[in-house]
Amino acid sequence: MVDELSFETVRELISQMAKVKNRLQELNVIRNECEITAGYAKWFCSKKYGLELCNSEDLGYDALSKYGEKIQIKSKIGSDTNFRITFDGIHLDDFDHLLAVFIDEKTWMIDSIYKVSHTVVKDFLTVDPPRRFKWRGESRSLSLQVYPDEDNMIIL
């Protein structure tokens, strides 16, 4: 009986997830089925920072700023203090800044966003495997934390 109940519970949760995913797609918060958190991060950054999201995934950037800067947006579930995190699929020659978005493991809410310069990304890019940006204490120190900002700070 426990196995049937567990199966039914999981089936119900998956069904709810599918409904939520479909609704998020209808609202253009996410643009494909594969990566809900990545789509959410891109949408959040576009709304928060006035970025225009690009349609083509073949580009080496995800959005344009109002100043014409090419912005690549990468997200990871985990903390910005986890210095084993890497961001894959970096197209170094195609963007001006990287927005590194960190998402809470349990709530899927955005914890922090860092604006990383092209130079810092280049300095921490791996050769093997290629196009992987290593998030380290040094790369964090050389990046500008742009979220949370004064509108979203929690004062302890």
Short mmCIF file of N, CA and C in Angstrom, two decimals:
data_model
loop_
_atom_site.label_atom_id
_atom_site.label_comp_id
_atom_site.label_asym_id
_atom_site.label_seq_id
_atom_site.Cartn_x
_atom_site.Cartn_y
_atom_site.Cartn_z
N MET A 1 0.82 -1.20 0.00
CA MET A 1 0.00 0.00 0.00
C MET A 1 0.86 1.26 0.00
N VAL A 2 2.00 1.23 0.70
CA VAL A 2 2.89 2.39 0.75
C VAL A 2 3.44 2.69 -0.64
N ASP A 3 3.83 1.66 -1.39
CA ASP A 3 4.36 1.88 -2.73
C ASP A 3 3.32 2.53 -3.65
N GLU A 4 2.07 2.07 -3.57
CA GLU A 4 1.01 2.65 -4.39
C GLU A 4 0.75 4.10 -4.00
N LEU A 5 0.75 4.36 -2.71
CA LEU A 5 0.54 5.73 -2.23
C LEU A 5 1.68 6.63 -2.68
N SER A 6 2.91 6.16 -2.55
CA SER A 6 4.07 6.94 -2.98
C SER A 6 4.02 7.20 -4.48
N PHE A 7 3.68 6.17 -5.24
CA PHE A 7 3.59 6.32 -6.69
C PHE A 7 2.53 7.36 -7.04
N GLU A 8 1.38 7.27 -6.41
CA GLU A 8 0.28 8.20 -6.68
C GLU A 8 0.67 9.63 -6.28
N THR A 9 1.35 9.78 -5.16
CA THR A 9 1.79 11.10 -4.70
C THR A 9 2.77 11.71 -5.69
N VAL A 10 3.73 10.91 -6.12
CA VAL A 10 4.73 11.39 -7.09
C VAL A 10 4.04 11.75 -8.40
N ARG A 11 3.14 10.92 -8.85
CA ARG A 11 2.41 11.17 -10.08
C ARG A 11 1.64 12.50 -10.00
N GLU A 12 1.03 12.75 -8.87
CA GLU A 12 0.28 13.99 -8.65
C GLU A 12 1.21 15.21 -8.66
N LEU A 13 2.36 15.08 -8.01
CA LEU A 13 3.32 16.19 -7.97
C LEU A 13 3.87 16.48 -9.36
N ILE A 14 4.17 15.43 -10.13
CA ILE A 14 4.67 15.62 -11.49
C ILE A 14 3.60 16.32 -12.34
N SER A 15 2.37 15.93 -12.16
CA SER A 15 1.27 16.56 -12.88
C SER A 15 1.17 18.05 -12.54
N GLN A 16 1.32 18.38 -11.26
CA GLN A 16 1.29 19.79 -10.84
C GLN A 16 2.46 20.56 -11.44
N MET A 17 3.64 19.91 -11.45
CA MET A 17 4.81 20.55 -12.04
C MET A 17 4.59 20.84 -13.53
N ALA A 18 4.00 19.88 -14.23
CA ALA A 18 3.73 20.07 -15.66
C ALA A 18 2.78 21.24 -15.89
N LYS A 19 1.76 21.35 -15.06
CA LYS A 19 0.81 22.46 -15.18
C LYS A 19 1.51 23.80 -14.94
N VAL A 20 2.35 23.84 -13.92
CA VAL A 20 3.08 25.07 -13.60
C VAL A 20 4.03 25.42 -14.75
N LYS A 21 4.75 24.41 -15.26
CA LYS A 21 5.67 24.64 -16.37
C LYS A 21 4.93 25.18 -17.59
N ASN A 22 3.80 24.58 -17.91
CA ASN A 22 3.01 25.03 -19.06
C ASN A 22 2.54 26.47 -18.88
N ARG A 23 2.12 26.81 -17.69
CA ARG A 23 1.66 28.18 -17.43
C ARG A 23 2.82 29.17 -17.53
N LEU A 24 3.99 28.79 -17.01
CA LEU A 24 5.17 29.65 -17.11
C LEU A 24 5.56 29.86 -18.57
N GLN A 25 5.41 28.83 -19.40
CA GLN A 25 5.69 28.98 -20.83
C GLN A 25 4.68 29.92 -21.48
N GLU A 26 3.41 29.79 -21.13
CA GLU A 26 2.38 30.69 -21.67
C GLU A 26 2.69 32.15 -21.33
N LEU A 27 3.23 32.39 -20.16
CA LEU A 27 3.55 33.75 -19.70
C LEU A 27 4.92 34.23 -20.20
N ASN A 28 5.62 33.39 -20.96
CA ASN A 28 6.96 33.68 -21.48
C ASN A 28 7.99 33.88 -20.38
N VAL A 29 7.77 33.27 -19.21
CA VAL A 29 8.78 33.30 -18.15
C VAL A 29 9.87 32.30 -18.49
N ILE A 30 9.48 31.13 -18.97
CA ILE A 30 10.45 30.16 -19.48
C ILE A 30 10.17 29.94 -20.95
N ARG A 31 11.23 29.63 -21.71
CA ARG A 31 11.06 29.52 -23.15
C ARG A 31 11.19 28.11 -23.68
N ASN A 32 11.66 27.19 -22.84
CA ASN A 32 11.69 25.79 -23.28
C ASN A 32 11.41 24.88 -22.10
N GLU A 33 11.20 23.63 -22.39
CA GLU A 33 10.77 22.69 -21.36
C GLU A 33 11.92 22.20 -20.49
N CYS A 34 13.12 22.29 -20.97
CA CYS A 34 14.24 21.62 -20.32
C CYS A 34 14.68 22.27 -19.02
N GLU A 35 14.80 23.55 -19.02
CA GLU A 35 15.45 24.20 -17.88
C GLU A 35 14.57 25.27 -17.25
N ILE A 36 13.80 24.86 -16.29
CA ILE A 36 12.90 25.80 -15.63
C ILE A 36 13.68 26.86 -14.87
N THR A 37 14.67 26.46 -14.09
CA THR A 37 15.41 27.44 -13.29
C THR A 37 16.23 28.38 -14.17
N ALA A 38 16.80 27.86 -15.27
CA ALA A 38 17.57 28.72 -16.17
C ALA A 38 16.66 29.73 -16.85
N GLY A 39 15.50 29.28 -17.29
CA GLY A 39 14.54 30.19 -17.90
C GLY A 39 14.07 31.25 -16.93
N TYR A 40 13.82 30.83 -15.71
CA TYR A 40 13.39 31.77 -14.67
C TYR A 40 14.48 32.81 -14.41
N ALA A 41 15.75 32.36 -14.33
CA ALA A 41 16.86 33.29 -14.08
C ALA A 41 16.98 34.32 -15.20
N LYS A 42 16.85 33.88 -16.44
CA LYS A 42 16.94 34.81 -17.58
C LYS A 42 15.79 35.81 -17.56
N TRP A 43 14.59 35.31 -17.30
CA TRP A 43 13.43 36.19 -17.23
C TRP A 43 13.59 37.20 -16.10
N PHE A 44 14.01 36.73 -14.91
CA PHE A 44 14.19 37.60 -13.74
C PHE A 44 15.19 38.71 -14.06
N CYS A 45 16.34 38.34 -14.63
CA CYS A 45 17.37 39.33 -14.97
C CYS A 45 16.86 40.33 -16.00
N SER A 46 16.10 39.84 -16.97
CA SER A 46 15.59 40.76 -18.00
C SER A 46 14.64 41.79 -17.38
N LYS A 47 13.79 41.36 -16.47
CA LYS A 47 12.84 42.27 -15.83
C LYS A 47 13.54 43.19 -14.83
N LYS A 48 14.43 42.64 -14.04
CA LYS A 48 15.11 43.40 -12.98
C LYS A 48 16.05 44.47 -13.55
N TYR A 49 16.74 44.13 -14.65
CA TYR A 49 17.77 45.03 -15.17
C TYR A 49 17.43 45.64 -16.53
N GLY A 50 16.19 45.48 -16.97
CA GLY A 50 15.77 46.09 -18.23
C GLY A 50 16.49 45.54 -19.44
N LEU A 51 16.76 44.25 -19.45
CA LEU A 51 17.46 43.62 -20.56
C LEU A 51 16.46 43.10 -21.59
N GLU A 52 16.87 43.11 -22.83
CA GLU A 52 16.04 42.53 -23.89
C GLU A 52 16.57 41.14 -24.20
N LEU A 53 15.77 40.12 -23.90
CA LEU A 53 16.19 38.75 -24.16
C LEU A 53 16.25 38.49 -25.66
N CYS A 54 17.27 37.75 -26.08
CA CYS A 54 17.43 37.40 -27.49
C CYS A 54 16.69 36.10 -27.77
N ASN A 55 16.25 35.93 -29.00
CA ASN A 55 15.50 34.74 -29.37
C ASN A 55 16.39 33.55 -29.71
N SER A 56 17.53 33.79 -30.28
CA SER A 56 18.36 32.70 -30.79
C SER A 56 19.27 32.14 -29.70
N GLU A 57 19.20 30.82 -29.53
CA GLU A 57 20.10 30.17 -28.59
C GLU A 57 21.47 29.92 -29.22
N ASP A 58 21.60 30.21 -30.53
CA ASP A 58 22.87 30.04 -31.21
C ASP A 58 23.83 31.17 -30.89
N LEU A 59 23.30 32.28 -30.38
CA LEU A 59 24.15 33.41 -30.01
C LEU A 59 24.95 33.05 -28.76
N GLY A 60 26.05 33.71 -28.57
CA GLY A 60 26.86 33.49 -27.38
C GLY A 60 26.46 34.39 -26.23
N TYR A 61 25.29 34.99 -26.33
CA TYR A 61 24.77 35.83 -25.26
C TYR A 61 23.26 35.66 -25.21
N ASP A 62 22.68 36.05 -24.09
CA ASP A 62 21.25 35.83 -23.88
C ASP A 62 20.42 37.10 -23.98
N ALA A 63 21.07 38.26 -23.76
CA ALA A 63 20.30 39.50 -23.69
C ALA A 63 21.17 40.68 -24.09
N LEU A 64 20.48 41.78 -24.39
CA LEU A 64 21.15 43.04 -24.68
C LEU A 64 20.70 44.08 -23.66
N SER A 65 21.68 44.88 -23.18
CA SER A 65 21.32 45.97 -22.27
C SER A 65 20.87 47.16 -23.11
N LYS A 66 20.32 48.16 -22.45
CA LYS A 66 19.88 49.36 -23.17
C LYS A 66 21.07 50.12 -23.75
N TYR A 67 22.29 49.77 -23.32
CA TYR A 67 23.51 50.40 -23.84
C TYR A 67 24.16 49.56 -24.93
N GLY A 68 23.50 48.46 -25.32
CA GLY A 68 24.04 47.60 -26.37
C GLY A 68 25.01 46.55 -25.89
N GLU A 69 25.18 46.42 -24.58
CA GLU A 69 26.08 45.39 -24.05
C GLU A 69 25.45 44.01 -24.23
N LYS A 70 26.28 43.06 -24.61
CA LYS A 70 25.83 41.68 -24.76
C LYS A 70 26.03 40.96 -23.43
N ILE A 71 24.95 40.40 -22.91
CA ILE A 71 24.96 39.79 -21.58
C ILE A 71 24.67 38.30 -21.70
N GLN A 72 25.57 37.49 -21.15
CA GLN A 72 25.30 36.06 -21.05
C GLN A 72 24.80 35.80 -19.62
N ILE A 73 23.73 35.03 -19.49
CA ILE A 73 23.14 34.75 -18.18
C ILE A 73 23.25 33.26 -17.91
N LYS A 74 23.93 32.92 -16.83
CA LYS A 74 24.09 31.52 -16.44
C LYS A 74 23.61 31.37 -15.01
N SER A 75 22.93 30.28 -14.73
CA SER A 75 22.42 30.06 -13.37
C SER A 75 22.82 28.69 -12.87
N LYS A 76 22.89 28.60 -11.55
CA LYS A 76 23.18 27.34 -10.87
C LYS A 76 22.33 27.27 -9.61
N ILE A 77 21.88 26.08 -9.31
CA ILE A 77 21.23 25.85 -8.04
C ILE A 77 22.34 25.62 -7.03
N GLY A 78 22.42 26.47 -6.03
CA GLY A 78 23.47 26.38 -5.02
C GLY A 78 23.87 27.77 -4.54
N SER A 79 24.79 27.78 -3.61
CA SER A 79 25.21 29.01 -2.96
C SER A 79 26.38 29.66 -3.67
N ASP A 80 26.44 31.00 -3.58
CA ASP A 80 27.58 31.71 -4.16
C ASP A 80 28.86 31.49 -3.36
N THR A 81 28.77 30.80 -2.23
CA THR A 81 29.97 30.45 -1.46
C THR A 81 30.42 29.02 -1.72
N ASN A 82 29.76 28.33 -2.63
CA ASN A 82 30.20 27.00 -3.06
C ASN A 82 31.18 27.20 -4.21
N PHE A 83 32.45 27.13 -3.89
CA PHE A 83 33.48 27.45 -4.87
C PHE A 83 33.89 26.26 -5.73
N ARG A 84 33.04 25.25 -5.78
CA ARG A 84 33.24 24.13 -6.71
C ARG A 84 32.29 24.26 -7.90
N ILE A 85 31.44 25.26 -7.87
CA ILE A 85 30.46 25.46 -8.95
C ILE A 85 31.18 25.89 -10.23
N THR A 86 30.69 25.37 -11.34
CA THR A 86 31.16 25.81 -12.65
C THR A 86 29.95 26.16 -13.51
N PHE A 87 30.16 27.06 -14.44
CA PHE A 87 29.14 27.45 -15.40
C PHE A 87 29.61 26.98 -16.77
N ASP A 88 28.84 26.12 -17.39
CA ASP A 88 29.23 25.51 -18.66
C ASP A 88 28.68 26.29 -19.85
N GLY A 89 29.24 26.00 -21.02
CA GLY A 89 28.73 26.58 -22.26
C GLY A 89 29.03 28.06 -22.41
N ILE A 90 30.17 28.48 -21.92
CA ILE A 90 30.56 29.89 -22.02
C ILE A 90 31.10 30.17 -23.43
N HIS A 91 30.54 31.17 -24.08
CA HIS A 91 31.00 31.61 -25.40
C HIS A 91 31.79 32.90 -25.20
N LEU A 92 33.05 32.77 -24.92
CA LEU A 92 33.89 33.88 -24.46
C LEU A 92 33.93 35.06 -25.44
N ASP A 93 33.95 34.79 -26.72
CA ASP A 93 34.12 35.87 -27.69
C ASP A 93 32.84 36.63 -28.01
N ASP A 94 31.73 36.20 -27.41
CA ASP A 94 30.44 36.73 -27.85
C ASP A 94 29.72 37.63 -26.85
N PHE A 95 30.29 37.91 -25.68
CA PHE A 95 29.55 38.70 -24.69
C PHE A 95 30.47 39.71 -24.01
N ASP A 96 29.84 40.71 -23.39
CA ASP A 96 30.58 41.73 -22.64
C ASP A 96 30.60 41.43 -21.15
N HIS A 97 29.48 40.93 -20.62
CA HIS A 97 29.38 40.60 -19.19
C HIS A 97 28.61 39.30 -19.02
N LEU A 98 28.92 38.63 -17.93
CA LEU A 98 28.19 37.43 -17.53
C LEU A 98 27.42 37.76 -16.26
N LEU A 99 26.15 37.40 -16.22
CA LEU A 99 25.40 37.46 -14.97
C LEU A 99 25.35 36.04 -14.42
N ALA A 100 26.01 35.84 -13.28
CA ALA A 100 26.03 34.54 -12.61
C ALA A 100 24.93 34.56 -11.55
N VAL A 101 23.93 33.72 -11.74
CA VAL A 101 22.74 33.70 -10.89
C VAL A 101 22.77 32.45 -10.02
N PHE A 102 22.60 32.65 -8.71
CA PHE A 102 22.60 31.54 -7.76
C PHE A 102 21.20 31.37 -7.19
N ILE A 103 20.70 30.13 -7.27
CA ILE A 103 19.32 29.82 -6.91
C ILE A 103 19.30 28.88 -5.70
N ASP A 104 18.46 29.20 -4.72
CA ASP A 104 18.34 28.38 -3.51
C ASP A 104 17.88 26.97 -3.87
N GLU A 105 18.53 25.98 -3.26
CA GLU A 105 18.25 24.58 -3.57
C GLU A 105 16.83 24.15 -3.21
N LYS A 106 16.31 24.67 -2.13
CA LYS A 106 15.00 24.22 -1.65
C LYS A 106 13.84 25.04 -2.19
N THR A 107 14.00 26.34 -2.26
CA THR A 107 12.88 27.21 -2.65
C THR A 107 12.88 27.58 -4.13
N TRP A 108 14.01 27.41 -4.81
CA TRP A 108 14.20 27.80 -6.20
C TRP A 108 14.08 29.31 -6.38
N MET A 109 14.24 30.06 -5.30
CA MET A 109 14.24 31.51 -5.39
C MET A 109 15.68 31.98 -5.61
N ILE A 110 15.83 33.11 -6.26
CA ILE A 110 17.16 33.64 -6.56
C ILE A 110 17.75 34.23 -5.29
N ASP A 111 18.93 33.73 -4.92
CA ASP A 111 19.64 34.20 -3.73
C ASP A 111 20.56 35.37 -4.04
N SER A 112 21.30 35.26 -5.15
CA SER A 112 22.26 36.31 -5.48
C SER A 112 22.56 36.30 -6.97
N ILE A 113 22.98 37.47 -7.45
CA ILE A 113 23.40 37.63 -8.84
C ILE A 113 24.68 38.44 -8.84
N TYR A 114 25.65 38.00 -9.63
CA TYR A 114 26.92 38.71 -9.78
C TYR A 114 27.12 39.09 -11.23
N LYS A 115 27.56 40.32 -11.44
CA LYS A 115 27.96 40.78 -12.77
C LYS A 115 29.46 40.54 -12.88
N VAL A 116 29.82 39.68 -13.83
CA VAL A 116 31.21 39.27 -13.98
C VAL A 116 31.73 39.81 -15.31
N SER A 117 32.85 40.49 -15.26
CA SER A 117 33.40 41.07 -16.49
C SER A 117 33.95 39.97 -17.40
N HIS A 118 34.03 40.30 -18.66
CA HIS A 118 34.59 39.40 -19.67
C HIS A 118 36.00 38.96 -19.27
N THR A 119 36.79 39.90 -18.75
CA THR A 119 38.17 39.61 -18.35
C THR A 119 38.24 38.58 -17.24
N VAL A 120 37.38 38.72 -16.23
CA VAL A 120 37.37 37.77 -15.11
C VAL A 120 36.95 36.39 -15.61
N VAL A 121 35.93 36.35 -16.46
CA VAL A 121 35.51 35.05 -17.01
C VAL A 121 36.67 34.41 -17.75
N LYS A 122 37.36 35.19 -18.56
CA LYS A 122 38.50 34.67 -19.33
C LYS A 122 39.58 34.12 -18.40
N ASP A 123 39.85 34.82 -17.31
CA ASP A 123 40.89 34.40 -16.37
C ASP A 123 40.55 33.10 -15.65
N PHE A 124 39.25 32.79 -15.51
CA PHE A 124 38.84 31.60 -14.77
C PHE A 124 38.17 30.56 -15.67
N LEU A 125 38.43 30.64 -16.95
CA LEU A 125 37.88 29.68 -17.91
C LEU A 125 38.79 28.47 -18.00
N THR A 126 38.21 27.28 -18.00
CA THR A 126 39.01 26.06 -18.09
C THR A 126 39.36 25.77 -19.54
N VAL A 127 40.48 25.07 -19.71
CA VAL A 127 40.89 24.63 -21.04
C VAL A 127 40.30 23.25 -21.31
N ASP A 128 40.33 22.40 -20.29
CA ASP A 128 39.81 21.05 -20.43
C ASP A 128 38.92 20.72 -19.24
N PRO A 129 37.64 20.58 -19.36
CA PRO A 129 36.87 20.76 -20.59
C PRO A 129 36.74 22.23 -20.96
N PRO A 130 36.60 22.50 -22.24
CA PRO A 130 36.55 23.90 -22.69
C PRO A 130 35.24 24.58 -22.33
N ARG A 131 35.28 25.91 -22.32
CA ARG A 131 34.10 26.77 -22.13
C ARG A 131 33.42 26.59 -20.78
N ARG A 132 34.19 26.32 -19.75
CA ARG A 132 33.64 26.17 -18.40
C ARG A 132 34.27 27.24 -17.50
N PHE A 133 33.41 28.07 -16.92
CA PHE A 133 33.86 29.14 -16.01
C PHE A 133 33.83 28.61 -14.58
N LYS A 134 34.98 28.70 -13.93
CA LYS A 134 35.11 28.21 -12.54
C LYS A 134 34.75 29.33 -11.57
N TRP A 135 33.74 29.10 -10.74
CA TRP A 135 33.35 30.05 -9.71
C TRP A 135 34.23 29.77 -8.50
N ARG A 136 35.11 30.68 -8.18
CA ARG A 136 36.04 30.52 -7.07
C ARG A 136 35.96 31.76 -6.18
N GLY A 137 36.60 31.69 -5.03
CA GLY A 137 36.63 32.84 -4.14
C GLY A 137 37.19 34.07 -4.84
N GLU A 138 38.23 33.85 -5.66
CA GLU A 138 38.87 34.97 -6.37
C GLU A 138 37.94 35.55 -7.43
N SER A 139 37.26 34.68 -8.17
CA SER A 139 36.35 35.21 -9.21
C SER A 139 35.17 35.94 -8.56
N ARG A 140 34.73 35.45 -7.40
CA ARG A 140 33.66 36.14 -6.67
C ARG A 140 34.13 37.51 -6.21
N SER A 141 35.36 37.59 -5.69
CA SER A 141 35.91 38.86 -5.21
C SER A 141 36.05 39.89 -6.33
N LEU A 142 36.29 39.41 -7.54
CA LEU A 142 36.49 40.30 -8.68
C LEU A 142 35.20 40.64 -9.41
N SER A 143 34.07 40.17 -8.90
CA SER A 143 32.77 40.39 -9.52
C SER A 143 31.93 41.34 -8.68
N LEU A 144 30.96 41.97 -9.32
CA LEU A 144 30.08 42.92 -8.64
C LEU A 144 28.77 42.22 -8.29
N GLN A 145 28.47 42.14 -6.99
CA GLN A 145 27.19 41.57 -6.59
C GLN A 145 26.11 42.60 -6.84
N VAL A 146 25.16 42.25 -7.71
CA VAL A 146 24.09 43.19 -8.08
C VAL A 146 22.74 42.81 -7.48
N TYR A 147 22.66 41.62 -6.89
CA TYR A 147 21.43 41.18 -6.22
C TYR A 147 21.81 40.26 -5.08
N PRO A 148 21.21 40.37 -3.90
CA PRO A 148 20.16 41.33 -3.59
C PRO A 148 20.71 42.76 -3.55
N ASP A 149 19.82 43.69 -3.84
CA ASP A 149 20.18 45.10 -3.78
C ASP A 149 19.41 45.75 -2.63
N GLU A 150 19.48 47.06 -2.53
CA GLU A 150 18.83 47.74 -1.40
C GLU A 150 17.32 47.51 -1.36
N ASP A 151 16.72 47.22 -2.50
CA ASP A 151 15.28 46.93 -2.52
C ASP A 151 14.95 45.54 -1.99
N ASN A 152 15.95 44.67 -1.95
CA ASN A 152 15.71 43.28 -1.59
C ASN A 152 16.57 42.80 -0.43
N MET A 153 17.12 43.71 0.35
CA MET A 153 17.99 43.33 1.46
C MET A 153 17.17 42.95 2.69
N ILE A 154 17.68 41.99 3.40
CA ILE A 154 17.10 41.62 4.69
C ILE A 154 18.05 42.13 5.76
N ILE A 155 17.58 43.02 6.60
CA ILE A 155 18.41 43.57 7.67
C ILE A 155 18.25 42.69 8.90
N LEU A 156 19.36 42.20 9.40
CA LEU A 156 19.32 41.34 10.59
C LEU A 156 19.54 42.15 11.84
#
